[in-house]
XYZ file of C-alpha atoms in Angstrom:
729
model
C 15.262 -0.205 -16.712
C 12.647 -0.002 -13.970
C 9.070 0.442 -14.967
C 7.564 3.497 -13.272
C 4.124 4.981 -13.258
C 2.827 8.354 -12.252
C 1.491 8.306 -8.708
C -1.386 10.620 -8.066
C -3.810 11.335 -5.252
C -7.516 10.963 -5.906
C -9.905 12.501 -3.389
C -13.156 10.554 -3.756
C -16.515 11.251 -2.269
C -17.496 8.338 -0.049
C -20.992 8.245 1.460
C -21.147 12.042 1.203
C -18.669 12.200 4.070
C -15.895 14.223 2.433
C -15.599 16.171 -0.753
C -13.339 18.800 -2.242
C -14.222 21.756 -4.417
C -11.089 21.038 -6.475
C -7.639 19.636 -5.895
C -6.341 23.056 -4.862
C -9.551 24.475 -3.407
C -10.945 24.160 0.097
C -11.594 20.752 1.599
C -14.926 20.110 3.300
C -14.788 17.538 6.092
C -18.369 16.434 6.541
C -19.336 13.994 9.298
C -22.850 12.620 8.924
C -22.675 8.807 8.843
C -22.661 6.374 11.695
C -19.428 4.732 10.553
C -17.630 8.067 10.698
C -19.293 9.262 13.904
C -18.339 6.082 15.746
C -14.657 6.855 15.159
C -14.966 9.560 17.793
C -15.656 9.419 21.537
C -19.207 9.600 22.843
C -19.662 10.601 26.482
C -23.268 10.889 27.546
C -24.563 10.753 23.966
C -26.157 8.085 21.795
C -25.505 7.493 18.101
C -28.420 6.365 15.946
C -28.042 4.062 12.970
C -28.070 7.092 10.637
C -25.318 8.844 12.612
C -27.546 11.289 14.499
C -26.132 12.205 17.909
C -28.547 12.671 20.834
C -28.287 12.731 24.610
C -27.867 9.216 25.969
C -29.742 7.585 28.817
C -28.138 8.740 32.034
C -25.243 6.454 32.961
C -24.187 7.398 36.461
C -21.318 5.840 38.355
C -22.562 4.163 41.514
C -19.599 2.308 42.989
C -15.897 1.800 42.280
C -14.583 -1.590 43.401
C -10.937 -0.459 42.982
C -10.430 -3.811 41.240
C -9.383 -4.322 37.630
C -12.291 -6.523 36.554
C -15.912 -7.191 37.330
C -16.351 -10.736 36.076
C -19.833 -11.468 37.413
C -22.838 -9.652 38.850
C -26.272 -10.452 40.269
C -29.065 -8.691 42.212
C -31.305 -9.934 45.035
C -34.995 -9.273 45.668
C -34.182 -6.254 47.845
C -32.390 -4.390 45.075
C -28.869 -5.120 46.323
C -26.265 -5.737 43.630
C -23.362 -8.144 44.106
C -20.159 -7.952 42.080
C -17.580 -10.699 41.629
C -14.147 -9.304 40.779
C -10.584 -10.213 39.852
C -7.761 -10.643 40.506
C -8.195 -10.727 44.283
C -11.294 -12.903 44.335
C -13.546 -10.394 46.083
C -17.325 -10.113 46.304
C -18.798 -6.645 46.816
C -22.310 -5.663 47.870
C -23.904 -2.426 46.626
C -27.240 -1.513 48.215
C -30.129 0.230 46.465
C -28.848 3.592 47.718
C -25.524 3.030 45.975
C -23.455 2.336 49.074
C -20.908 -0.370 48.399
C -18.816 -2.549 50.677
C -16.711 -5.697 50.620
C -18.930 -8.681 51.380
C -16.322 -11.443 51.251
C -12.807 -12.155 50.003
C -12.312 -15.668 48.679
C -9.031 -17.542 48.592
C -9.197 -17.721 44.790
C -8.043 -15.331 42.099
C -11.333 -14.573 40.377
C -15.045 -14.762 41.078
C -16.361 -15.740 37.668
C -20.021 -16.496 38.519
C -22.607 -15.302 41.048
C -26.136 -16.330 41.994
C -28.452 -15.371 44.870
C -31.282 -17.381 46.451
C -34.598 -16.210 47.876
C -33.115 -15.869 51.357
C -30.445 -13.471 50.155
C -27.558 -15.935 50.288
C -24.962 -15.270 47.614
C -23.241 -18.124 45.785
C -19.820 -17.317 44.312
C -18.119 -19.549 41.751
C -14.349 -19.119 41.621
C -11.411 -19.882 39.373
C -8.860 -21.257 38.688
C -9.400 -23.745 41.570
C -13.134 -24.158 41.069
C -15.129 -23.794 44.269
C -18.579 -22.472 45.096
C -18.913 -20.395 48.259
C -22.195 -19.620 50.001
C -22.089 -16.192 51.588
C -24.834 -15.131 54.007
C -26.262 -11.589 53.946
C -24.071 -10.912 56.975
C -20.900 -11.878 55.106
C -20.295 -15.284 56.672
C -19.042 -17.759 54.090
C -18.024 -21.352 53.608
C -17.340 -23.673 50.725
C -20.780 -24.838 49.622
C -19.746 -27.205 46.840
C -16.440 -28.272 45.344
C -16.894 -30.188 42.093
C -13.175 -30.854 41.534
C -13.376 -28.760 38.373
C -10.862 -26.126 37.426
C -13.331 -23.347 36.606
C -16.801 -22.304 37.695
C -17.996 -20.269 34.724
C -21.743 -19.907 35.352
C -24.384 -20.319 38.069
C -28.201 -20.341 37.981
C -31.139 -21.718 40.013
C -33.577 -24.180 38.468
C -37.348 -24.134 38.928
C -37.044 -26.190 42.151
C -34.502 -23.812 43.682
C -31.528 -26.091 43.134
C -28.238 -24.473 42.157
C -26.830 -25.261 38.723
C -23.114 -24.851 38.069
C -21.497 -24.718 34.644
C -17.862 -25.760 34.875
C -14.627 -26.210 32.945
C -12.411 -27.756 31.874
C -14.554 -30.898 31.450
C -17.823 -29.259 30.433
C -19.967 -30.690 33.228
C -23.165 -29.110 34.584
C -23.736 -29.911 38.259
C -27.010 -29.717 40.169
C -26.657 -28.973 43.877
C -29.300 -29.273 46.580
C -29.820 -26.759 49.376
C -27.617 -28.823 51.723
C -24.651 -28.624 49.346
C -24.963 -32.176 48.057
C -24.521 -32.191 44.316
C -23.853 -34.396 41.367
C -23.269 -34.113 37.641
C -26.546 -33.479 35.845
C -25.070 -33.694 32.339
C -21.577 -34.312 31.035
C -21.325 -32.535 27.701
C -18.825 -33.058 24.911
C -17.689 -29.457 25.373
C -14.797 -28.113 27.443
C -16.507 -25.196 29.192
C -20.073 -24.280 30.130
C -19.777 -20.531 29.816
C -23.400 -19.406 30.359
C -26.530 -20.760 32.061
C -30.177 -19.679 32.028
C -33.449 -21.452 32.946
C -36.536 -20.880 30.781
C -40.170 -20.753 31.833
C -40.605 -24.479 31.179
C -37.758 -25.362 33.512
C -35.325 -26.249 30.741
C -31.705 -25.323 31.216
C -30.224 -23.222 28.408
C -26.438 -23.538 28.326
C -23.744 -21.869 26.245
C -20.504 -23.708 25.538
C -16.896 -23.453 24.417
C -15.172 -24.402 22.119
C -18.065 -25.545 19.933
C -20.081 -22.360 20.337
C -23.217 -24.425 21.025
C -26.482 -23.489 22.693
C -27.820 -26.551 24.525
C -31.339 -27.109 25.840
C -31.286 -29.551 28.752
C -34.403 -31.016 30.275
C -34.816 -31.154 34.089
C -33.933 -34.840 33.784
C -30.597 -34.016 32.166
C -31.361 -34.841 28.539
C -29.274 -32.495 26.368
C -30.319 -31.293 22.932
C -28.245 -28.974 20.723
C -30.552 -26.076 20.033
C -28.066 -24.074 17.959
C -24.567 -24.489 16.550
C -23.076 -21.060 15.975
C -20.250 -20.196 13.619
C -18.241 -18.881 16.576
C -16.213 -20.606 19.240
C -17.814 -19.467 22.493
C -21.295 -18.523 23.677
C -20.412 -15.732 26.090
C -23.848 -14.757 27.435
C -27.528 -15.734 27.198
C -30.897 -14.085 27.732
C -34.476 -15.424 27.626
C -37.132 -13.310 25.897
C -40.745 -12.733 26.827
C -42.003 -15.475 24.526
C -39.304 -17.977 25.336
C -36.929 -16.967 22.545
C -33.246 -17.314 23.350
C -30.680 -14.598 22.729
C -27.148 -15.953 22.414
C -24.028 -13.772 22.320
C -21.201 -15.584 20.528
C -17.491 -14.859 20.188
C -15.092 -16.041 17.506
C -11.541 -17.236 18.080
C -10.240 -13.824 17.046
C -12.184 -12.246 19.901
C -9.863 -13.827 22.443
C -12.299 -16.129 24.219
C -11.396 -16.309 27.855
C -12.869 -19.758 28.400
C -11.030 -21.137 25.383
C -7.729 -19.857 26.632
C -8.351 -20.885 30.184
C -9.185 -24.437 29.213
C -5.729 -24.919 27.764
C -3.868 -23.326 30.676
C -1.948 -25.679 32.898
C -0.275 -24.907 36.200
C -0.485 -21.577 37.988
C 2.922 -20.058 38.515
C 1.846 -16.664 39.809
C -1.415 -14.967 40.795
C -1.514 -12.873 37.657
C -4.091 -13.043 34.888
C -4.337 -11.835 31.325
C -7.596 -11.400 29.435
C -6.704 -11.142 25.795
C -10.106 -10.028 24.640
C -11.010 -7.737 27.482
C -13.783 -10.113 28.495
C -14.953 -12.238 31.338
C -12.741 -15.284 30.876
C -9.297 -15.814 32.379
C -6.151 -17.401 31.127
C -3.441 -18.126 33.631
C -0.135 -16.610 32.611
C 2.919 -15.069 34.190
C 2.108 -11.562 32.970
C -0.464 -8.988 34.010
C -0.437 -7.170 30.668
C -3.885 -6.704 29.130
C -4.601 -6.643 25.430
C -7.912 -4.870 25.031
C -10.202 -4.700 22.057
C -9.374 -1.254 20.723
C -12.358 -1.004 18.408
C -10.656 1.666 16.383
C -12.856 1.206 13.382
C -16.578 1.456 12.836
C -17.782 -0.423 15.885
C -20.658 -2.615 14.845
C -22.231 -3.842 11.697
C -25.748 -4.958 11.114
C -25.055 -8.069 9.070
C -22.290 -10.662 8.880
C -21.355 -9.649 5.371
C -21.292 -5.913 5.917
C -17.536 -5.650 5.547
C -14.430 -7.712 5.050
C -12.752 -9.788 7.726
C -13.955 -12.274 10.310
C -16.875 -11.555 12.613
C -15.579 -11.161 16.170
C -18.942 -11.058 17.937
C -22.507 -11.895 16.976
C -25.900 -11.822 18.689
C -28.359 -14.505 17.589
C -32.078 -14.711 18.294
C -33.315 -18.321 18.446
C -36.890 -19.513 18.339
C -38.122 -22.621 20.108
C -36.822 -24.839 17.306
C -33.383 -23.246 17.190
C -33.959 -21.252 14.001
C -31.536 -18.349 14.264
C -31.506 -14.761 13.070
C -28.438 -12.556 13.346
C -29.526 -9.434 15.193
C -26.105 -7.824 15.412
C -22.540 -8.610 14.554
C -19.229 -6.829 14.500
C -15.836 -7.406 12.967
C -14.240 -4.805 15.241
C -15.912 -4.958 18.655
C -15.728 -7.819 21.132
C -19.000 -8.141 23.034
C -19.239 -9.559 26.563
C -22.782 -9.161 27.871
C -26.404 -8.942 26.785
C -29.678 -8.029 28.465
C -33.209 -7.193 27.357
C -34.705 -3.822 28.231
C -38.316 -3.112 29.134
C -39.220 -2.772 25.459
C -37.648 -6.098 24.502
C -34.664 -4.523 22.773
C -31.347 -6.253 23.281
C -28.553 -4.315 24.939
C -25.017 -5.401 24.058
C -22.009 -4.536 26.202
C -18.678 -4.396 24.375
C -14.960 -3.909 24.861
C -14.958 -1.068 22.352
C -14.571 1.924 24.673
C -17.144 0.327 26.980
C -19.870 1.000 24.427
C -23.412 -0.289 24.844
C -25.433 -0.978 21.705
C -29.184 -1.395 21.498
C -30.885 -3.389 18.757
C -34.327 -4.802 17.978
C -35.330 -7.413 15.447
C -35.236 -6.014 11.926
C -33.594 -2.760 12.994
C -30.094 -1.390 12.779
C -28.189 -1.093 16.054
C -27.894 2.150 17.980
C -24.935 3.179 20.100
C -26.913 3.664 23.295
C -24.215 4.772 25.720
C -20.495 4.735 26.398
C -18.985 4.366 29.846
C -15.758 5.815 31.156
C -14.192 2.338 31.275
C -12.802 0.115 28.540
C -15.268 -2.775 28.826
C -18.917 -3.258 29.614
C -18.840 -6.730 31.103
C -22.248 -7.376 32.718
C -25.833 -6.108 32.880
C -27.798 -6.472 36.120
C -31.558 -6.176 36.559
C -32.652 -5.082 40.023
C -36.407 -4.664 39.905
C -37.063 -2.044 37.244
C -33.537 -0.674 37.458
C -30.732 -1.646 35.088
C -27.127 -1.565 36.238
C -24.013 -1.868 34.130
C -20.809 -3.462 35.396
C -17.560 -2.355 33.775
C -13.924 -3.441 33.834
C -10.570 -1.694 33.654
C -11.350 -0.353 36.294
C -14.139 -2.398 37.818
C -17.101 -0.081 38.424
C -20.878 -0.198 38.696
C -23.075 2.257 36.787
C -26.793 2.923 36.877
C -28.514 3.174 33.483
C -31.720 5.195 33.287
C -34.754 3.195 32.230
C -36.415 5.597 29.787
C -34.037 7.219 27.337
C -36.630 9.781 26.243
C -37.147 11.165 29.758
C -34.054 10.295 31.736
C -31.162 11.490 29.641
C -28.171 13.119 31.164
C -28.183 16.881 31.548
C -25.285 17.192 29.095
C -23.284 15.004 26.777
C -20.215 15.508 24.643
C -19.039 14.030 21.401
C -15.390 14.431 20.394
C -14.625 13.772 16.757
C -11.750 11.759 15.386
C -8.616 13.713 14.526
C -8.597 15.125 11.019
C -5.278 15.249 9.170
C -4.921 17.949 6.529
C -1.717 16.354 5.137
C 0.004 19.748 5.372
C -0.374 22.797 7.554
C -3.859 24.106 6.819
C -5.691 27.379 7.162
C -8.968 26.523 8.894
C -12.192 27.888 7.444
C -15.604 27.556 9.084
C -17.413 24.977 11.185
C -21.180 24.577 10.952
C -23.722 21.899 11.717
C -27.216 20.604 11.073
C -29.359 19.868 14.109
C -31.718 21.262 16.690
C -31.754 21.993 20.388
C -28.982 23.348 22.588
C -25.715 22.456 20.849
C -22.344 24.161 20.897
C -19.124 23.323 19.072
C -15.464 23.892 19.858
C -12.270 23.134 17.951
C -8.604 22.601 18.713
C -5.566 22.005 16.512
C -2.013 20.740 16.683
C 0.835 19.182 14.764
C 0.920 15.735 16.406
C -1.339 12.896 15.305
C -2.695 12.423 18.843
C -3.792 15.449 20.859
C -1.296 16.268 23.597
C -0.114 19.222 25.669
C 1.309 20.899 22.564
C -2.140 21.262 20.997
C -4.100 24.479 21.315
C -6.783 24.779 23.985
C -10.393 24.196 23.025
C -11.740 27.305 21.348
C -14.582 29.418 22.622
C -17.959 27.772 22.085
C -19.883 28.403 18.850
C -23.632 28.225 19.415
C -25.028 29.238 16.021
C -25.568 26.253 13.756
C -24.808 28.471 10.755
C -21.310 28.319 12.112
C -18.404 30.675 12.479
C -14.766 30.972 11.506
C -12.519 28.456 13.245
C -10.287 30.300 15.698
C -7.814 27.431 16.268
C -4.320 28.163 14.920
C -3.182 26.852 11.542
C -1.785 23.333 11.945
C -1.736 19.909 10.376
C -4.422 18.282 12.571
C -7.850 19.417 13.773
C -10.496 18.051 16.111
C -13.945 19.302 17.070
C -16.122 18.697 20.102
C -19.895 19.037 20.350
C -21.691 19.575 23.642
C -25.408 18.740 23.780
C -27.545 20.156 26.602
C -30.957 19.024 27.783
C -33.715 21.574 27.236
C -37.254 22.044 26.032
C -36.172 20.622 22.669
C -34.202 17.404 22.683
C -30.828 18.205 21.093
C -30.017 16.300 17.912
C -26.795 16.700 15.962
C -27.136 15.311 12.456
C -24.130 16.641 10.570
C -20.991 18.713 11.103
C -19.000 20.355 8.312
C -15.490 21.767 8.664
C -13.753 23.570 5.809
C -10.035 24.159 5.453
C -7.434 25.025 2.847
C -4.232 22.943 2.968
C -1.015 24.847 2.314
C 0.168 24.243 -1.217
C 3.132 21.866 -1.404
C 5.320 21.560 -4.444
C 4.995 18.383 -6.490
C 7.929 16.019 -6.262
C 9.527 13.947 -8.995
C 10.521 10.759 -7.207
C 12.195 8.874 -10.060
C 13.384 9.390 -13.632
C 14.655 6.612 -15.890
C 15.646 5.910 -19.495
C 14.363 2.940 -21.445
C 16.626 0.862 -23.643
C 17.589 2.946 -26.705
C 15.452 2.163 -29.735
C 12.183 1.824 -27.780
C 9.432 4.424 -28.155
C 6.418 4.913 -25.862
C 2.971 5.166 -27.392
C -0.169 6.121 -25.462
C -2.952 3.548 -25.210
C -6.668 4.421 -25.107
C -7.663 5.023 -21.501
C -10.776 3.291 -20.099
C -13.765 5.594 -19.636
C -14.892 5.741 -16.007
C -18.540 5.084 -15.285
C -20.317 8.386 -14.862
C -17.663 10.188 -16.875
C -15.179 12.634 -15.512
C -11.456 12.321 -15.312
C -11.458 11.634 -11.603
C -14.492 9.431 -11.580
C -16.768 12.080 -10.089
C -19.007 11.345 -7.158
C -18.846 7.661 -6.469
C -16.470 7.229 -9.420
C -13.588 5.928 -7.332
C -9.961 5.899 -8.432
C -9.469 5.953 -12.221
C -7.467 3.234 -13.958
C -4.421 4.508 -15.838
C -3.125 2.270 -18.623
C 0.660 2.435 -19.065
C 2.030 3.311 -22.527
C 2.911 0.647 -25.039
C 6.560 0.075 -25.938
C 7.315 -0.169 -29.650
C 10.650 -0.490 -31.499
C 11.766 2.725 -33.160
C 15.228 3.306 -34.554
C 17.103 6.011 -32.661
C 14.335 6.667 -30.141
C 15.285 7.839 -26.621
C 12.458 7.351 -24.103
C 12.122 8.550 -20.527
C 9.635 7.667 -17.776
C 9.256 9.333 -14.413
C 7.169 9.158 -11.292
C 5.817 12.198 -9.479
C 3.469 12.925 -6.606
C 1.620 15.889 -5.132
C 0.543 15.827 -1.486
C -2.258 18.290 -2.192
C -3.707 16.099 -4.906
C -3.104 18.846 -7.471
C -3.000 18.127 -11.173
C 0.584 18.032 -12.426
C 1.894 19.268 -15.755
C 5.360 18.528 -17.155
C 7.895 20.144 -19.444
C 10.983 18.514 -20.984
C 14.257 20.432 -21.474
C 17.653 19.473 -22.888
C 21.225 20.735 -22.921
C 24.483 19.563 -24.413
C 26.498 17.585 -21.886
C 29.315 20.141 -22.055
C 26.969 23.133 -21.690
C 24.994 24.636 -18.769
C 22.145 26.162 -20.767
C 18.850 24.243 -21.015
C 16.467 24.621 -23.956
C 12.789 23.620 -24.136
C 11.959 20.440 -25.993
C 8.293 19.873 -25.062
C 5.994 21.822 -22.715
C 2.625 21.317 -20.979
C 2.296 17.536 -21.138
C 0.247 15.465 -18.686
C 1.794 12.064 -19.396
C 4.647 10.858 -17.196
C 6.722 9.731 -20.163
C 8.297 11.222 -23.277
C 10.084 9.890 -26.374
C 12.742 11.962 -28.121
C 12.262 11.285 -31.820
C 15.218 10.001 -33.787
C 15.841 13.223 -35.688
C 14.745 15.736 -33.058
C 18.343 16.539 -32.037
C 21.698 16.390 -33.797
C 24.029 13.600 -32.809
C 25.734 14.332 -29.531
C 25.720 13.787 -25.794
C 22.843 15.405 -23.915
C 21.338 15.896 -20.456
C 17.552 16.110 -20.130
C 15.507 17.793 -17.410
C 11.890 17.197 -16.359
C 10.031 20.063 -14.699
C 6.787 19.281 -12.825
C 4.382 22.056 -11.854
C 1.021 22.193 -10.088
C 0.039 25.296 -12.088
C -3.103 23.640 -13.536
C -4.606 23.588 -10.033
C -3.282 26.839 -8.576
C -3.130 30.538 -9.374
C 0.133 31.509 -11.016
C 1.321 33.287 -7.882
C 0.878 30.142 -5.760
C 1.974 27.467 -8.223
C 5.023 25.438 -7.233
C 7.332 23.151 -9.174
C 10.067 20.553 -8.938
C 12.685 19.441 -11.448
C 15.033 16.536 -11.945
C 17.900 16.023 -14.416
C 18.907 12.807 -16.108
C 22.369 11.406 -16.474
C 24.007 12.225 -19.797
C 22.903 10.112 -22.763
C 24.030 9.798 -26.370
C 21.774 10.819 -29.214
C 23.217 9.013 -32.202
C 21.330 8.439 -35.435
C 24.372 8.013 -37.710
C 25.510 4.434 -38.417
C 29.140 3.478 -37.829
C 31.615 3.685 -40.706
C 32.881 0.236 -41.741
C 35.896 -0.413 -44.005
C 37.582 -3.662 -44.999
C 41.146 -4.525 -45.926
C 41.910 -6.821 -48.847
C 41.274 -10.462 -47.985
C 44.263 -12.691 -47.151
C 43.769 -16.199 -48.519
C 45.867 -19.179 -47.486
C 44.646 -22.409 -49.075
C 41.000 -22.764 -48.081
C 41.303 -20.235 -45.231
C 40.579 -16.542 -45.690
C 41.092 -13.664 -43.224
C 39.667 -10.126 -43.546
C 40.332 -7.163 -41.236
C 37.371 -4.821 -40.761
C 37.759 -1.380 -39.196
C 34.768 0.355 -37.578
C 34.479 3.945 -36.334
C 31.668 6.115 -34.963
C 31.715 9.835 -34.216
C 29.233 9.723 -31.295
C 28.933 6.411 -29.487
C 30.929 3.259 -28.837
C 30.833 0.163 -30.977
C 28.825 -2.446 -29.057
C 28.969 -5.584 -31.221
C 29.738 -6.980 -34.681
C 28.689 -9.954 -36.824
C 29.707 -11.598 -40.083
C 28.253 -14.113 -42.527
C 29.549 -16.185 -45.396
C 27.538 -16.321 -48.603
C 24.320 -15.121 -46.912
C 24.459 -17.766 -44.208
C 23.759 -17.279 -40.526
C 25.189 -14.223 -38.836
C 27.974 -15.040 -36.386
C 29.294 -12.835 -33.589
C 32.867 -11.652 -33.744
C 34.811 -9.886 -30.994
C 37.276 -7.028 -31.569
C 40.952 -7.769 -31.857
C 41.439 -6.390 -28.323
C 38.560 -8.665 -27.155
C 36.400 -5.813 -25.699
C 33.907 -3.637 -27.641
C 34.179 -0.431 -25.620
C 35.367 2.420 -27.855
C 34.352 4.463 -30.862
C 36.963 2.707 -33.010
C 37.384 -1.019 -33.147
C 39.230 -3.491 -35.365
C 37.871 -6.944 -36.128
C 39.618 -9.922 -37.744
C 37.270 -12.345 -39.463
C 38.586 -15.801 -40.337
C 36.583 -18.232 -42.500
C 37.137 -21.570 -44.180
C 36.125 -21.499 -47.827
C 34.122 -24.529 -48.946
C 35.499 -24.571 -52.520
C 37.513 -22.611 -55.089
C 34.617 -20.623 -56.438
C 34.219 -16.890 -55.496
C 32.597 -16.213 -52.086
C 31.268 -13.141 -50.247
C 32.003 -12.236 -46.617
C 29.515 -9.684 -45.227
C 30.182 -7.719 -42.059
C 27.997 -5.448 -39.936
C 28.627 -3.455 -36.724
C 26.235 -1.910 -34.185
C 26.854 1.193 -32.094
C 25.380 1.848 -28.625
C 22.221 3.303 -30.173
C 21.629 0.298 -32.425
C 22.713 2.081 -35.600
C 24.130 -0.419 -38.087
C 27.025 0.003 -40.536
C 27.974 -2.740 -42.983
C 30.233 -3.750 -45.857
C 31.258 -6.872 -47.741
C 34.235 -8.290 -49.625
C 34.636 -10.944 -52.322
C 37.058 -13.808 -51.707
C 38.487 -16.433 -54.144
């Protein structure tokens, strides 16, 4: 027999995000935590560490490259921004007025690194056939330096104005003079030099792959490992006001582009895949992209905040390499960092193009979200910050002061709420201030599509109003924040609904071996009391019943479920196998098992029925039920009748015929013993024990001429035992 347990649904309160009045009462969907808010889509709004939604710094699109990726970006002293793109190896120029144009098209697939000198010449590092082009402000270009390396990952100028190039796949940093003459400054033990910066003392700060190291290299080329991260690749670097180093690291799971590229061999077609949505390339024969979906909570504030491996981490290093984790995430892959005017770090991710802001000792804030999948680079042009994005490759302008230069409006669209069944929607209300309006829509597909209802009319009163969207299985709400005399802040949204009652369902029903009874065990008391654990109580532990031998017992176990999470009550009925009328045996039980006592019913063949009802959680007029019948089973508490013929003795051999009959069930087995010795199995004369009447022939060898006793016993299908004995000389 299979062991089955009652399955039930427990609706727990988690971080005050959702609670129910009762299993059958209205459900209140309350969104007020950052983890829950970040499941939705933020357009033009920021999300604070406590989940509060406000208008975001204005993020305005400036230029669309019409390319898939922006791998690299840099600005000159005149405020022009240059973008290196893939997969057509183009360099674009965007002037301070936002007018963009193609500056130069290289012969390579991707422009992975850019730098600009004081004269306005742009240096473009390309891959996968690593070359560095020098492009004049007028767009004239030539190969400036060719290090015979496969990849040019990073470029920077040192304190003397010499160009530094971080390469792969041999991990060499080159230093190149103004005339294009260059040589290896340092040959590291790493495969790729993925990031380069120069600090105020003239030291080169380099990030590597696959060791995830931050190196400090003196102007003479002496390398010192400043920091060894727990990740594989240092994707980006920034230097703080006091010389501190900010290092953005990626783990293997993040899909490091440099790591993949370093193992790529020949190029068979000009098509590239970036498996982490980042700035590295891996040569393949497919143009399919696997982006970081970031479907979960986005970012965490500490490495141990949740299970799983950290995909991205931002470290802050002091002059001695002592590191503090400022930000990490197990869901989002981060590609770029920059420091704002207040010294806060901005982090660009592949999670819906989200930009996070974080300061030392503070929790991160979702600062902004672009219209593209990935935020790949930050660019500082004077006091202006630009954001480069990929998929498609675009340039955005980010306002400098979030408190004064927010967008005029912003919208937040919640995640889709599933009511499990078709629901009648109640009210929507919110906590906040400023100009805020809410709308809802509903549908019966998990993802909103053309079959969903239109967005409802706007609700502007925070006290809320009845939801006008039609009854359905799924619901979504959208908040629009508008700039005004009071900065709008949305702190919490509550939606109520009543799921349609669904009948409970008995999913399985089984008998145990006859002769076993089920006895309830003491159930553990949940902390805080309450059957369901109460607030914060979690899912209660249900101990299965104990099985004990009991002559004639018939035990049943079943499994049932209720999609509404209603409490279920059971009743047990029986009928004779040759009758259609059921009679009650036991009503109003909560356990998912029942034992029919040995003498509860006369001997006979019966069918049992279990009825499950959700009446404990619903008014009588709305209660629903389900029932399931068993196969027929024998109830037999009468032992078999056993008779014996006179013994037949021949010499020392004796043979006795035993006849066994039972009025209810078949004879299953028989045994005999001589003079109280060990019991030995004996088969029927016809060799198969399968009927209510059986004949057995027992043959024994007598040890001597004294009188002896042959005992015989027979068992029926319900373990009832009949016995007899004969004397033999």
